Structure formats: C-alpha cells, structure tokens
Amino acid sequence: PKECPGLRVEDVREDKCVDRRIFGEWKNNDIPALFIWFISSGLAVSAGVGGGGIFVPLGILLLRFSTKASTGLSQASIFGASLAGFILNSRARHPKAPRPLIDFDMALFLAPMEMAGALLGALIQMILPTWLVIIIMSLVLGLTSAKTFARGIRVYQEERQSRTFPTREDGPEVNTRHGVQLCTGDGRPEGFRNEQDVASAQELPPDDAASDSAVVRKQSMDRDARQYPLEKYWKLTIVWATIILLLLLRGGKGTESVIPDAVPYCGWAYWALSAVVMAWLILFGLCMGRSAVMDSAAKATVDYPFVSGDVIWTYPSFIFYSLATFAAGIMAGLLGIGGGMVSTATTATLIVFTSSSAALVFIMAGLVPWDYAVVYFSAAFVGTLVGKTIVDTIVRRRGLTALLILLLAGIIAFAAIMVTVAGLIK
C-alpha cells in the first residue's frame, strides 16, 4: 500500500492517499457504512456467529479503505461487539449449573495466549505484501462462509426436528482427544484419579474421607457460584492494562511513544518492549494454565459435580489449546477476524482483550484513523446490544435463526468474491 502518514489513508479505488476524516468529505461513504455496520453487528450476534468475517470486506467495499486499514478497523469494531457481549454475558448464569456463564478460569490463560498471537499477527500483516494478505483473507473468508453455511443447515435441521418431535436432553459426552475430558453422565470425569489420590483417600477412615471431600467440594462450589469473581476480573484487568501501557510506551509508526526520545520507532528499545509484551503474555498464560490444571485435578478428587460440556483440564489439553489459541490469535491479528468465528460467552471474553490490543497496534501504526476507530467501535457496540436484547428475542421466537445464519453465510461468500476480484483488478 501507499505510504500515507498521519490521518491520510489510501483510497483503494483511485489508488491515492487522501486526507480523510469521519463525516467530512467522505460522509456519503461513512454514513451508509455506519448504518450497515450497526445492522451487521446485531444480526451476527443474533445468529451466533462472529462479525469479523463481515467487517473487513465492508471496510474495503463500502469505505474504500485498503486491506490493512480495513483489518485494523475490523479489530476496533470487533472490540466494540465483544465488549457488549461481555457486559451482557457477565450477568448471565450457566444453564446447567449454579455458576456464571463465562468460564473465567479458561479465559485467564487463553486470553493472554490469544493476545500474544494477535499482536504477532498484526506485526506480520504490516510486513506482508497486500496481495498475499488478500489471498489469505479470501481463503479464510471462503472457509468461514462454508462453516457458517454448514452451521445454518444444522440449525435448520434442529429447528425442524424440534417442531416435529418433543425436545429431549442429550446425554453428556466424553471426549478425550488432545487430553480433554468432558464430564460423564453422573457428573464425574472418567479416569482422572491416579493411584496416589486413591491411596491417600483410603488412608483415612471412610467417614472422615467422605466428610473432608464434602467440605472441599462445597468450598469449590461456593467459590465457583459467585457471579462476579473479583480476583479473576482483577487478573484480567491487570494483564490487559499492562499490555496497553507497554504498547503506549513502545509507540508505532503513526503514533509516537509517550517518551519518544527514549523509544524511537524501530529502535532497540522499541523491539525490546515488543519482546517484553510477548514474554509477559505468554508467562501469564502459562501460570494461569497451570493453575487451571491443578484446580481441575483437585475438583476431580472430591467428586465435584461437573456438568455436560465442562472441560477437565490436563497438561496435554492445556498445551494443545494454548497453541491452538495462539495460532487463532495470529489469524485474528493478520486478517481482522475475532479469533473465534462462533460467538460464545467465553470466546467473547477472550476477544475483548485480543481485539482491543490488536486495534491499538493498527492505530498506533498509522493504518487506521482514531476517529474512524472510535465511531465504528461505537456502532458495533450499540448494534450488538440491540441485537442481543431485541433482535435475538424476535429471531428465536419466530424460529428464524437458521435463515439468518444462511443469509450471513451468503453475505460473507459474496464479500470474499468481491474482495478477491477487487484485489485482482488492482
């Protein structure tokens, strides 16, 4: 792309830099795009899919931003949508257990890993040539469209079956792939206790062992039942605030460091701070992951009442999902998607931190004007709130979820084709 310093961005149609500010000379593009942004955010969250597959193509086709600028704007928009989802989800309860809907233990170690990947992906995106980014983006959007379409077909079949046959509760599943264990029908993980745990329990008289287990189990359940576990909120806030502070200290091509004389762009201090950011995130994630594994082991030894879908963390599963989440973060930072194309409570929590840090990297690199980032963040935030509270109710009441998902799949497929064609023409 062209070098467009300051608030000047590239107009992809005319292949030139323009001095562009929100609702100024380009208001005929900005206002319709803002309305579509708002609608898309609401529809995406109601369909249960992420908005990342929509925002990047819209930025290219409607706002005439370059691919890299659209990626950064998409991250700011995803931040708004995921923040709204997090606010709503933080008040919700788990449908099968007396605890919050969000799994904060999972978020505490996966969020830093995904943030680290997103920051690395954003840096890679700035280095790669635009044509390569477009090719990767087209492939990912195509796969996203196919997955969304398959999800729409599956939801349609479920809706049709629910209208034909009475609903029933499916039995819980057990999945030991990559060391992940889901709870069994009686709420106990299979094969989790080791011989040492059993021997320790047998050393006590039966009544004492049962009594101690009951006390520990009750303590764990009471601790997990809290709607707002403040210590976990504080940990997430600390890791996020630390990253934002380090990024502001590091600065970028478009925004100088808060101490520019000490941290010049691309100097040794710049890269040292970049390394510190990555190291801090990875170390924090590893510590929280180890804590999650130990907590799962402790719960398993006292017959904690796990419910269907709960993950029993082991070291193999912790390592696998840490690497998978790191890779998802790279794709999120590289392509402007959310790192999770399906919207769930815990995923939305991860994406709050991932998208906010990645968006800041793009803004500080001078690829996205601040005013556009703030306005479209707000549109996605409000659109998600409306979609989750109003549109979602209407869609589910009338059984339109499958139709909505299929519509979004078609939009993403069309956008993928248009982005590819526009890239080839240019």
Coordinates of N, CA and C in Angstrom, one line a residue, residues 1-2 4 6-12 16 18 20 37 55-61 63-77 122 125-126 128 130 133-134 137 333-336 358-359 361-363 365-370 372-373 376 426:
P1 N 0.8 -1.2 0.0 CA 0.0 0.0 0.0 C 0.9 1.2 0.0
K2 N 0.2 2.4 -0.3 CA 1.0 3.6 -0.3 C 1.3 4.0 1.1
C4 N 1.0 6.6 3.7 CA 0.0 7.7 4.0 C 0.2 8.1 5.4
G6 N 0.1 10.1 9.0 CA -0.9 10.9 9.8 C -2.3 10.3 9.6
L7 N -3.2 11.2 9.4 CA -4.6 10.8 9.2 C -4.9 10.5 7.7
R8 N -3.9 10.5 6.9 CA -4.1 10.3 5.5 C -4.2 8.8 5.2
V9 N -5.2 8.3 4.5 CA -5.3 6.9 4.2 C -5.4 6.7 2.7
E10 N -5.3 5.5 2.3 CA -5.3 5.1 0.9 C -6.7 4.9 0.4
D11 N -7.1 5.5 -0.7 CA -8.4 5.2 -1.3 C -8.1 4.1 -2.4
V12 N -8.6 2.9 -2.1 CA -8.2 1.8 -2.9 C -8.8 1.9 -4.4
K16 N -4.7 6.4 -4.3 CA -4.0 7.6 -3.9 C -4.3 7.8 -2.4
V18 N -5.5 10.1 0.7 CA -6.5 11.2 0.9 C -6.5 11.6 2.3
R20 N -8.5 12.1 5.1 CA -9.9 11.7 5.3 C -10.2 11.7 6.8
W37 N -22.9 -1.2 9.4 CA -22.1 -1.8 10.5 C -23.0 -2.1 11.7
F55 N -16.8 -7.4 8.7 CA -16.3 -6.1 8.8 C -15.1 -5.8 7.8
V56 N -14.2 -6.7 7.6 CA -13.1 -6.4 6.7 C -13.6 -6.2 5.3
P57 N -14.4 -7.1 4.7 CA -14.9 -6.8 3.4 C -15.7 -5.5 3.3
L58 N -16.5 -5.2 4.3 CA -17.3 -4.0 4.3 C -16.4 -2.7 4.3
G59 N -15.3 -2.8 5.0 CA -14.3 -1.7 5.0 C -13.7 -1.5 3.7
I60 N -13.5 -2.5 2.9 CA -12.9 -2.4 1.6 C -13.9 -2.0 0.6
L61 N -15.1 -2.5 0.6 CA -16.1 -2.3 -0.4 C -16.9 -1.0 -0.2
L63 N -16.2 1.6 2.5 CA -15.4 2.7 3.0 C -14.2 3.0 2.0
R64 N -13.9 2.0 1.2 CA -12.8 2.2 0.2 C -11.5 2.3 0.9
F65 N -11.4 1.6 2.1 CA -10.1 1.5 2.8 C -9.3 0.5 2.2
S66 N -8.0 0.6 2.4 CA -7.1 -0.5 1.9 C -7.3 -1.7 2.8
T67 N -6.7 -2.9 2.4 CA -6.9 -4.1 3.1 C -6.4 -4.0 4.5
K68 N -5.2 -3.4 4.7 CA -4.6 -3.3 6.0 C -5.4 -2.3 6.9
A69 N -5.9 -1.2 6.3 CA -6.7 -0.3 7.1 C -8.0 -0.9 7.5
S70 N -8.6 -1.7 6.6 CA -9.9 -2.4 6.9 C -9.7 -3.4 8.0
T71 N -8.5 -4.1 8.0 CA -8.2 -5.1 9.1 C -8.2 -4.4 10.4
G72 N -7.5 -3.2 10.5 CA -7.4 -2.5 11.8 C -8.8 -2.0 12.2
L73 N -9.6 -1.5 11.3 CA -10.9 -1.0 11.6 C -11.8 -2.2 12.1
S74 N -11.6 -3.3 11.5 CA -12.4 -4.5 11.9 C -12.1 -4.9 13.3
Q75 N -10.8 -4.8 13.7 CA -10.4 -5.1 15.1 C -11.1 -4.1 16.1
A76 N -11.1 -2.9 15.7 CA -11.8 -1.9 16.6 C -13.3 -2.2 16.7
S77 N -13.9 -2.6 15.6 CA -15.3 -3.0 15.6 C -15.6 -4.2 16.4
A122 N -0.6 -9.0 13.9 CA -0.7 -7.6 13.4 C 0.6 -7.1 12.9
Q125 N 1.2 -8.8 9.5 CA 0.3 -8.2 8.5 C 0.9 -6.9 7.9
M126 N 1.6 -6.2 8.8 CA 2.3 -4.9 8.3 C 3.5 -5.2 7.4
L128 N 3.8 -8.2 5.4 CA 3.4 -9.0 4.2 C 2.9 -8.1 3.1
T130 N 0.4 -6.7 0.3 CA -1.0 -6.7 0.3 C -1.7 -7.8 -0.5
V133 N -1.9 -10.9 1.6 CA -2.9 -10.7 2.6 C -4.3 -11.0 2.0
I134 N -4.5 -10.4 0.8 CA -5.8 -10.6 0.1 C -6.1 -12.1 -0.2
M137 N -6.8 -13.8 3.1 CA -8.1 -13.3 3.5 C -9.3 -14.0 2.7
G333 N -5.1 -11.3 14.3 CA -4.4 -10.0 14.0 C -4.0 -9.8 12.6
L334 N -3.8 -10.9 11.9 CA -3.4 -10.9 10.5 C -4.6 -10.5 9.6
L335 N -5.8 -11.0 9.9 CA -6.9 -10.8 9.0 C -8.1 -10.0 9.5
G336 N -8.0 -9.5 10.8 CA -9.0 -8.7 11.3 C -10.3 -9.4 11.7
A358 N -5.0 -5.6 19.5 CA -4.6 -5.6 18.1 C -5.1 -4.3 17.4
A359 N -6.2 -3.8 17.8 CA -6.7 -2.5 17.2 C -5.8 -1.4 17.6
V361 N -2.6 -1.6 18.1 CA -1.4 -1.7 17.3 C -1.6 -1.1 15.9
F362 N -2.7 -1.4 15.3 CA -3.0 -0.8 14.0 C -3.1 0.7 14.0
I363 N -3.8 1.2 15.0 CA -4.0 2.6 15.1 C -2.6 3.3 15.3
A365 N 0.2 2.3 14.5 CA 1.0 2.1 13.2 C 0.6 3.1 12.2
G366 N -0.5 3.9 12.4 CA -0.9 4.9 11.4 C -1.8 4.3 10.3
L367 N -2.3 3.1 10.5 CA -3.1 2.5 9.4 C -4.6 2.8 9.6
V368 N -5.0 3.1 10.7 CA -6.4 3.4 11.0 C -6.6 4.8 11.7
P369 N -7.3 5.7 11.2 CA -7.5 7.0 11.9 C -8.3 6.7 13.2
W370 N -8.0 7.5 14.2 CA -8.6 7.3 15.5 C -10.1 7.6 15.4
Y372 N -12.3 7.2 13.0 CA -13.0 6.1 12.4 C -13.1 4.9 13.4
A373 N -11.9 4.6 14.1 CA -11.9 3.5 15.0 C -12.9 3.7 16.1
Y376 N -16.8 3.6 14.7 CA -17.2 2.2 14.2 C -17.2 1.2 15.4
K426 N -6.9 -4.6 -9.0 CA -5.9 -3.6 -8.6 C -4.5 -4.1 -8.9

